[in-house]
PDB file of C-alpha atoms in Angstrom:
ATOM      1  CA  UNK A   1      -8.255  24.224  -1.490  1.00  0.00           C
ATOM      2  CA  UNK A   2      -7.621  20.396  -1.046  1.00  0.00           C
ATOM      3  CA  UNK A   3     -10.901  20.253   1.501  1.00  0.00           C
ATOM      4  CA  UNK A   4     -12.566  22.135  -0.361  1.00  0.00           C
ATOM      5  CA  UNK A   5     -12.170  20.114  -3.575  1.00  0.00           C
ATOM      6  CA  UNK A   6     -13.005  16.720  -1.352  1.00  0.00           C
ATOM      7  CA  UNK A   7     -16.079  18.223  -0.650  1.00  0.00           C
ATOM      8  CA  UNK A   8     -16.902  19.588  -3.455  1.00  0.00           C
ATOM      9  CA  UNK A   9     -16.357  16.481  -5.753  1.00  0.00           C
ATOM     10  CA  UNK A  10     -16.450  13.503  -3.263  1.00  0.00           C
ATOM     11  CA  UNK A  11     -18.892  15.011  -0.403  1.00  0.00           C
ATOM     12  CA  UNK A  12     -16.128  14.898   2.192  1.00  0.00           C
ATOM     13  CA  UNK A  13     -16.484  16.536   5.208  1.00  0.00           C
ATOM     14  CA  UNK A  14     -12.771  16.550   7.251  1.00  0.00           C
ATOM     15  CA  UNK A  15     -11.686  20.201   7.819  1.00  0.00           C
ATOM     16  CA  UNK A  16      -8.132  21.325   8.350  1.00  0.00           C
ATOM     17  CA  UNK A  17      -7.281  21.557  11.906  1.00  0.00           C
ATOM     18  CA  UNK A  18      -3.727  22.035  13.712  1.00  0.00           C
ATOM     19  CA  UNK A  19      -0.337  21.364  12.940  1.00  0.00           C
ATOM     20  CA  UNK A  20       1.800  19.854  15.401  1.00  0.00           C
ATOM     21  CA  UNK A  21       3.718  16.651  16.777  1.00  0.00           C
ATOM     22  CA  UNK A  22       2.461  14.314  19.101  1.00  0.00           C
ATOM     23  CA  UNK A  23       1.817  10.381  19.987  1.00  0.00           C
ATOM     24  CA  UNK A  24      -0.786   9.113  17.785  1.00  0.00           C
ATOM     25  CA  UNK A  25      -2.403   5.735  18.104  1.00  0.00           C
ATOM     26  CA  UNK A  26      -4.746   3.690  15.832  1.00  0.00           C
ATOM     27  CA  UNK A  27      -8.777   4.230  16.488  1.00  0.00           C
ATOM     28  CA  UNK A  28      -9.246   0.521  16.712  1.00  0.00           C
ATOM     29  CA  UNK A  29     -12.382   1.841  18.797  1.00  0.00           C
ATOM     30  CA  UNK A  30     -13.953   4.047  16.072  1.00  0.00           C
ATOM     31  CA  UNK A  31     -12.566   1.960  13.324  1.00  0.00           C
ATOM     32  CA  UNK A  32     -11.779  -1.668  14.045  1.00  0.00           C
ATOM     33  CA  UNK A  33     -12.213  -3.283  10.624  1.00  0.00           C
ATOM     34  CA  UNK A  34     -10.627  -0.733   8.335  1.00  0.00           C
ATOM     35  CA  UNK A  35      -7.837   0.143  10.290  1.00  0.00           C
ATOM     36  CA  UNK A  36      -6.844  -4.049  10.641  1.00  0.00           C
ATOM     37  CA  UNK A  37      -7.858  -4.771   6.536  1.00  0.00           C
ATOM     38  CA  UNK A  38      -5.588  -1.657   5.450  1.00  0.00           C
ATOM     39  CA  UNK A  39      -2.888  -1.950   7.687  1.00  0.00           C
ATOM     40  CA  UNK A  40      -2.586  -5.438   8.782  1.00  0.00           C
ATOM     41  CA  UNK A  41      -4.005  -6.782   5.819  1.00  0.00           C
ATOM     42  CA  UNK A  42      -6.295  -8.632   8.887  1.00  0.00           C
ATOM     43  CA  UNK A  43      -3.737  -9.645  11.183  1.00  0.00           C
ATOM     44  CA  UNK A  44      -3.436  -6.576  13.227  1.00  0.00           C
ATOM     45  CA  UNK A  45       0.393  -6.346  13.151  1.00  0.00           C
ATOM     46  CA  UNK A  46       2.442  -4.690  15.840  1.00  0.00           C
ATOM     47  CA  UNK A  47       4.982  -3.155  13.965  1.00  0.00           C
ATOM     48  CA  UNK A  48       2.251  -0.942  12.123  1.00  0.00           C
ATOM     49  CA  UNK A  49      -1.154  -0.744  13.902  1.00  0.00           C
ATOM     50  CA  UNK A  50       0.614   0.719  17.134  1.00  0.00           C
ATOM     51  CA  UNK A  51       1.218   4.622  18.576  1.00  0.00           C
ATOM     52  CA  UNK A  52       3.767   6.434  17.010  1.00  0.00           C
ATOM     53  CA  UNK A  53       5.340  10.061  17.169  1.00  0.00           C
ATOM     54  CA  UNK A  54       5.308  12.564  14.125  1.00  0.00           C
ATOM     55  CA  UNK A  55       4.838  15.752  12.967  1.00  0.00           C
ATOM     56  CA  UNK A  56       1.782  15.928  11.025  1.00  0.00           C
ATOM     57  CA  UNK A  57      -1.144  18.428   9.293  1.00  0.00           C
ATOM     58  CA  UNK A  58      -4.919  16.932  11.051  1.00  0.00           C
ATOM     59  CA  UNK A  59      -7.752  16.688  10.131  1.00  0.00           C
ATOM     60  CA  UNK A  60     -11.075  17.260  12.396  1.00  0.00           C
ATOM     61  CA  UNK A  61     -14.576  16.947  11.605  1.00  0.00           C
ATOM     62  CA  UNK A  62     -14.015  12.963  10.453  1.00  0.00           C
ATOM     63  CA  UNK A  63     -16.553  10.703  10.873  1.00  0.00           C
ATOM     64  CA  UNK A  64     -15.788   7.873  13.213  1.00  0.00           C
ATOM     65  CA  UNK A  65     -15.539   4.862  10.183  1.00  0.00           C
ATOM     66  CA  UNK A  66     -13.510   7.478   8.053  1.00  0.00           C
ATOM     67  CA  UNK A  67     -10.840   7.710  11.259  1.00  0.00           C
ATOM     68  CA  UNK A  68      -7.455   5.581  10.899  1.00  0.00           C
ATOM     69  CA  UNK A  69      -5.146   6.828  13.385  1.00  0.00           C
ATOM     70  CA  UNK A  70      -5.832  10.108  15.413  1.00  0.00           C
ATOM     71  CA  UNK A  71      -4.830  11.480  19.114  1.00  0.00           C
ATOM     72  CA  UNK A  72      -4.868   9.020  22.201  1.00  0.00           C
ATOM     73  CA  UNK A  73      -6.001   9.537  25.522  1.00  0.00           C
ATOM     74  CA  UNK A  74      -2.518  10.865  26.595  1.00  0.00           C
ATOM     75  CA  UNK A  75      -1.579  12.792  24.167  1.00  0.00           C
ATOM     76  CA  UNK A  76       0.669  16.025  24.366  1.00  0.00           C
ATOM     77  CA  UNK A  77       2.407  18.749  22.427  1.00  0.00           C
ATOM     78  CA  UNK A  78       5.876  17.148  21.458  1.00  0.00           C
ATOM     79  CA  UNK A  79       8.223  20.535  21.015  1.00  0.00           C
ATOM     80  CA  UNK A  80      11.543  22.318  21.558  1.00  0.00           C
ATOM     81  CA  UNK A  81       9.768  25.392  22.507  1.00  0.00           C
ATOM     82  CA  UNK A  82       9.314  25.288  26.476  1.00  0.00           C
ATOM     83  CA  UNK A  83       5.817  26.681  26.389  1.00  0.00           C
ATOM     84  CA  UNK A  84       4.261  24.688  24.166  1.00  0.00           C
ATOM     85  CA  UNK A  85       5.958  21.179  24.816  1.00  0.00           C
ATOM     86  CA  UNK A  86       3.386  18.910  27.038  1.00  0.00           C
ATOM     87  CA  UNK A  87       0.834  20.482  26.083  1.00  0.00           C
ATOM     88  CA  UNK A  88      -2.524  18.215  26.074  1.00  0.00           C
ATOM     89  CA  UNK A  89      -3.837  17.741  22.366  1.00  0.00           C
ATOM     90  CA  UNK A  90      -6.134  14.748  23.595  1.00  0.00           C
ATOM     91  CA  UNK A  91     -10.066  14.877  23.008  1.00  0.00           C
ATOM     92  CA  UNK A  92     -12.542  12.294  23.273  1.00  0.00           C
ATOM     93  CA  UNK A  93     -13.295   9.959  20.175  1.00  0.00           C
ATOM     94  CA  UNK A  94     -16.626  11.779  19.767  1.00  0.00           C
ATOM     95  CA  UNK A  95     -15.544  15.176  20.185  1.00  0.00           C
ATOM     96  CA  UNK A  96     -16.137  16.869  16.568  1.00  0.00           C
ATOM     97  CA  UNK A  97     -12.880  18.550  17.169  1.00  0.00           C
ATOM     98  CA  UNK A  98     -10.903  14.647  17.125  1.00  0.00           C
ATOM     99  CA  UNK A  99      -7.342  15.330  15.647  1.00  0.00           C
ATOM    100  CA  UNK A 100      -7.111  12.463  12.898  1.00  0.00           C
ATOM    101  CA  UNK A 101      -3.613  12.335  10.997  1.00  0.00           C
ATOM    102  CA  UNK A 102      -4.456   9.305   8.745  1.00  0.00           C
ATOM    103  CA  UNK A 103      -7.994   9.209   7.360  1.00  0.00           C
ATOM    104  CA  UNK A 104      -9.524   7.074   4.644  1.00  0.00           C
ATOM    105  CA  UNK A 105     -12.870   7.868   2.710  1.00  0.00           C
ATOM    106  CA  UNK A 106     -14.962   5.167   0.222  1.00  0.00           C
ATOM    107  CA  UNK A 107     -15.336   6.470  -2.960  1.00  0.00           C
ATOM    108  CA  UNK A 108     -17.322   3.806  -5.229  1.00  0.00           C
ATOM    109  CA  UNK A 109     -14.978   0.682  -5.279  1.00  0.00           C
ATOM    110  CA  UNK A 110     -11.902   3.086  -4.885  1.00  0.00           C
ATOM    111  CA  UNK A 111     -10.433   4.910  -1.812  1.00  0.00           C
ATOM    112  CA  UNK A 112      -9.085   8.625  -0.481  1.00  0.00           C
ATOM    113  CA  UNK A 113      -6.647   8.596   1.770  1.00  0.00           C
ATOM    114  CA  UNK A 114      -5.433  11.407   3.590  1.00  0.00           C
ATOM    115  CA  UNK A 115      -1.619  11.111   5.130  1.00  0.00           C
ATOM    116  CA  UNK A 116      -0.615  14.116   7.102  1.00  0.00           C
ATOM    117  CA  UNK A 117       2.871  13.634   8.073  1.00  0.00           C
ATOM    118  CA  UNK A 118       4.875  16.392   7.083  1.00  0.00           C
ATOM    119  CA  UNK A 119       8.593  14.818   7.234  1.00  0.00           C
ATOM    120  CA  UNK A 120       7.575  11.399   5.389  1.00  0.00           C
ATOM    121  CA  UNK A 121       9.136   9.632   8.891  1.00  0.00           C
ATOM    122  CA  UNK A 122       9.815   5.849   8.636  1.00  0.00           C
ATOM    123  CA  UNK A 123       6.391   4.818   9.972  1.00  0.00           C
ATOM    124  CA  UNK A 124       4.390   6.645   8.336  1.00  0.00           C
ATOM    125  CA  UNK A 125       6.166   5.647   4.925  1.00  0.00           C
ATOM    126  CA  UNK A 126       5.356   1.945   6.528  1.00  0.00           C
ATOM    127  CA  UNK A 127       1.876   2.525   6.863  1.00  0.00           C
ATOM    128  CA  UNK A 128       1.631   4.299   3.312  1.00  0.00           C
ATOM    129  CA  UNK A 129       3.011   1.268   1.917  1.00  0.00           C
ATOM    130  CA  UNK A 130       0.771  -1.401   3.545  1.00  0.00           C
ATOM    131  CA  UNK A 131      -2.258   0.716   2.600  1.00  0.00           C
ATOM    132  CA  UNK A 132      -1.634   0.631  -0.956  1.00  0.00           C
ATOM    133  CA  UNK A 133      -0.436  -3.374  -0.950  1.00  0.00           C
ATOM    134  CA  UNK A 134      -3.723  -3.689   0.507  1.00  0.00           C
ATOM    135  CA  UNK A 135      -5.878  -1.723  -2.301  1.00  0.00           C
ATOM    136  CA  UNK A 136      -3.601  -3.845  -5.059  1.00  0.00           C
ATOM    137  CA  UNK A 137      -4.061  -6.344  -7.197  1.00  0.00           C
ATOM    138  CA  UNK A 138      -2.655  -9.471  -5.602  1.00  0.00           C
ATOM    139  CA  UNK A 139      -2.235 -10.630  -9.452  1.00  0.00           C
ATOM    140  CA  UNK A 140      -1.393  -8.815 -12.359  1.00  0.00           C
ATOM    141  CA  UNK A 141      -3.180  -7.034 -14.370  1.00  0.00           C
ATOM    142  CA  UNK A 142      -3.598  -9.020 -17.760  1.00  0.00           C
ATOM    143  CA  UNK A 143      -3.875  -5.784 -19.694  1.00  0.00           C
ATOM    144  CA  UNK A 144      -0.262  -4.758 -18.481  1.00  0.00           C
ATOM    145  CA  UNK A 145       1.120  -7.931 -18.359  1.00  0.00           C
ATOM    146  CA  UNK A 146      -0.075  -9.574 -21.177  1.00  0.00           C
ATOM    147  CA  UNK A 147       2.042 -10.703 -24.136  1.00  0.00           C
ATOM    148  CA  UNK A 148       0.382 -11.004 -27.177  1.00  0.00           C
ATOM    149  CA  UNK A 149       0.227 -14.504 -28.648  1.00  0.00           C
ATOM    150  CA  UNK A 150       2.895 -14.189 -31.280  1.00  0.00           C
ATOM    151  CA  UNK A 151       5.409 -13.408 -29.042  1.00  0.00           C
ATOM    152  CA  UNK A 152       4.206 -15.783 -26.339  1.00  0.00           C
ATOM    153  CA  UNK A 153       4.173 -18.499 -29.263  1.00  0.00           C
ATOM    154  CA  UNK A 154       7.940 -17.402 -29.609  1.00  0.00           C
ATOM    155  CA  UNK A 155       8.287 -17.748 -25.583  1.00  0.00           C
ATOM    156  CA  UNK A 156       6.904 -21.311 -25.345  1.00  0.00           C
ATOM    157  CA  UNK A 157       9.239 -22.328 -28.547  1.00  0.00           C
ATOM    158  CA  UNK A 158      12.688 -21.285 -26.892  1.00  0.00           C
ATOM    159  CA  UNK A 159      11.207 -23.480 -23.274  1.00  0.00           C
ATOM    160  CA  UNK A 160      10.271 -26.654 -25.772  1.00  0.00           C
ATOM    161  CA  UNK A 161      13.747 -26.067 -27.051  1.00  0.00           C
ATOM    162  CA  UNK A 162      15.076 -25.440 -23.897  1.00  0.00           C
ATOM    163  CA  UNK A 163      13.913 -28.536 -22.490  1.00  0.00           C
ATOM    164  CA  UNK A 164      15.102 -30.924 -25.100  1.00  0.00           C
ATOM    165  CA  UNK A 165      18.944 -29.618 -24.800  1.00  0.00           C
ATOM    166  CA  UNK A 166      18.483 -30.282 -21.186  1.00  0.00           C
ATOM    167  CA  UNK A 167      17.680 -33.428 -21.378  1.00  0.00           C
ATOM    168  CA  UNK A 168      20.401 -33.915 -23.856  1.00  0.00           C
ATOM    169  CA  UNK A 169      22.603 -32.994 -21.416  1.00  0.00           C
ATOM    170  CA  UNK A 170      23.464 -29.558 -22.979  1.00  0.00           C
ATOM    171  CA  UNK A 171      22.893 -27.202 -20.758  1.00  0.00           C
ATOM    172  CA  UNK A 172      25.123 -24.096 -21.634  1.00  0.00           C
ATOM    173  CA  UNK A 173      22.773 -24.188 -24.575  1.00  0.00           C
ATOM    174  CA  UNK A 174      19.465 -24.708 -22.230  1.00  0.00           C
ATOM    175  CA  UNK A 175      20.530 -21.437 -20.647  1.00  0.00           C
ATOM    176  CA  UNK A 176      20.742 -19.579 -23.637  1.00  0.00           C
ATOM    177  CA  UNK A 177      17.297 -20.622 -24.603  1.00  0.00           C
ATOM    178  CA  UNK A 178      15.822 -19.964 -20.943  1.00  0.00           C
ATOM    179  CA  UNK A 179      17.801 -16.438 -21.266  1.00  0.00           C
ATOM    180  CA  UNK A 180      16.449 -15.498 -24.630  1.00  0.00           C
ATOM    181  CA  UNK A 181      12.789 -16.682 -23.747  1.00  0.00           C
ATOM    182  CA  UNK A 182      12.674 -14.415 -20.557  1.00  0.00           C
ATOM    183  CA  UNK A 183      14.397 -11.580 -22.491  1.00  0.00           C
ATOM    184  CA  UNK A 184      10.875 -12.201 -25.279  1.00  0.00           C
ATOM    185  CA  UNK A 185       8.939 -11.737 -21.739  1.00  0.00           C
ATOM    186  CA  UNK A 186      10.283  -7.842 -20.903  1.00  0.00           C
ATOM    187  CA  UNK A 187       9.205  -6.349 -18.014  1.00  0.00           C
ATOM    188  CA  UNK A 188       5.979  -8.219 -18.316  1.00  0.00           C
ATOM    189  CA  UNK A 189       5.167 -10.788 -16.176  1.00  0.00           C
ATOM    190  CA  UNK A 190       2.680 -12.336 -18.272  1.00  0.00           C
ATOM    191  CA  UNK A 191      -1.023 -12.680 -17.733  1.00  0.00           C
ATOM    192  CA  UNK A 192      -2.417 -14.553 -15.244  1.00  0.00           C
ATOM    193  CA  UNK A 193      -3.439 -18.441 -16.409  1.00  0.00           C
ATOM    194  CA  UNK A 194      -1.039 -19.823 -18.921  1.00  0.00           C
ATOM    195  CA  UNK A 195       1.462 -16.939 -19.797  1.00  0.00           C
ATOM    196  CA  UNK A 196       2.236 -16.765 -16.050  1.00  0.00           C
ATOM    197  CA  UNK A 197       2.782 -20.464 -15.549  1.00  0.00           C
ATOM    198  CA  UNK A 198       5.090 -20.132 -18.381  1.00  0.00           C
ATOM    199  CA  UNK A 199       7.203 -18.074 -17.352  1.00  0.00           C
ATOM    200  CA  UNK A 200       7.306 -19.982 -14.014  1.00  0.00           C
ATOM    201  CA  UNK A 201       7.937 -23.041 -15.862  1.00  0.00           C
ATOM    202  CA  UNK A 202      11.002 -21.535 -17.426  1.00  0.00           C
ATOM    203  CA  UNK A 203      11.990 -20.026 -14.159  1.00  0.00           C
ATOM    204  CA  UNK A 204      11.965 -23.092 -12.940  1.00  0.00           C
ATOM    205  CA  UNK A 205      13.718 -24.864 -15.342  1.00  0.00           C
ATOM    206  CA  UNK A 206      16.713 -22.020 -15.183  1.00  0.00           C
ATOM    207  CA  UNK A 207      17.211 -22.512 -11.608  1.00  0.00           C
ATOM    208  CA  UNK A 208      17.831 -26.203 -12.157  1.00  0.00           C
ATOM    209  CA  UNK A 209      21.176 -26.035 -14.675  1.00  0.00           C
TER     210      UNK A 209
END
């Protein structure tokens, strides 16, 4: 159902292909620049963009810029079952048939990723995460993390405040105002420009009494 809807709505073509665990590596070969920007964020580093062993659902049928990390050259069947346990699962890179278990598909200026661990196993979860720091904002987004300009009017009251009981020498009372003012801020961060070096600002001046 999940292919099919890919298809359907996003003209993907992976299909569903085994289910097993082996060594998989990243197609650096195939897929050079997307592998290092969504995994490395362009420093190809070793603790992600490197083999690793899990259990996973693949994919076949993915085109060569779509693959992330697949089967390696060496590749075999990692199981307690005696028969099945070294078993080659290798293929060459441009074999329809590839085995991909992390596979990534442009959709306008947005992404679908496919992860197919099955036991969420520490590196995938690492290589989860670094995808999506790499699709995210590096700053906020204003309309999330804007105040409106009452309250930010409020904010920038308590630091004036703030700042002339420090340099009165009060500074129990400078805390209190650097306290309330980030309180005014909530879980927003403020947006980015003046609200954010606000906030800063009063960070800054917090960390100093």
């Amino acid at each position: 159902l999940l292919v099919h809807t890919l298809h359907k709505l996003f003209d993907v073509q992976w299909k569903i292909s085994e289910y097993y665990r082996t060594t998989w590596g990243p197609c650096i070969k195939d897929n050079e620049r997307n592998v290092n920007l969504s995994f490395g964020n362009g420093n190809f580093p070793r603790r992600l963009i490197k083999e690793y062993s899990a259990k996973a659902a693949t994919m076949n049928r993915v085109p060569p810029h779509e693959r992330c990390f697949g089967v390696t050259e060496h590749s075999t069947m990692q199981s307690l079952v005696p028969d099945m346990t070294g078993k080659g699962v290798s293929s060459k890179s441009d074999d329809d048939d590839y085995d991909v278990v992390i596979a990534m598909h442009t959709c306008g200026k947005g992404c679908i990723a496919y992860f197919g661990d099955v036991n969420a196993e520490d590196q995938m979860l690492w290589l989860v995460s670094s995808f999506v720091e790499s699709r995210y904002p590096k700053l906020p987004v204003d309309c999330f993390s804007s105040n409106d300009d009452k309250t930010f009017s409020e904010i920038m009251q308590l630091k004036r405040d703030d700042n002339t009981l420090f340099k009165e020498g009060k500074l129990d009372e400078a805390i209190t105002k650097c306290q309330l003012a980030l309180e005014k801020f909530g879980p927003k961060l403020g947006s980015n420009g003046e609200q954010k070096d606000g906030r800063i600002a009063i960070l800054s001046n917090l960390s100093l009494v």
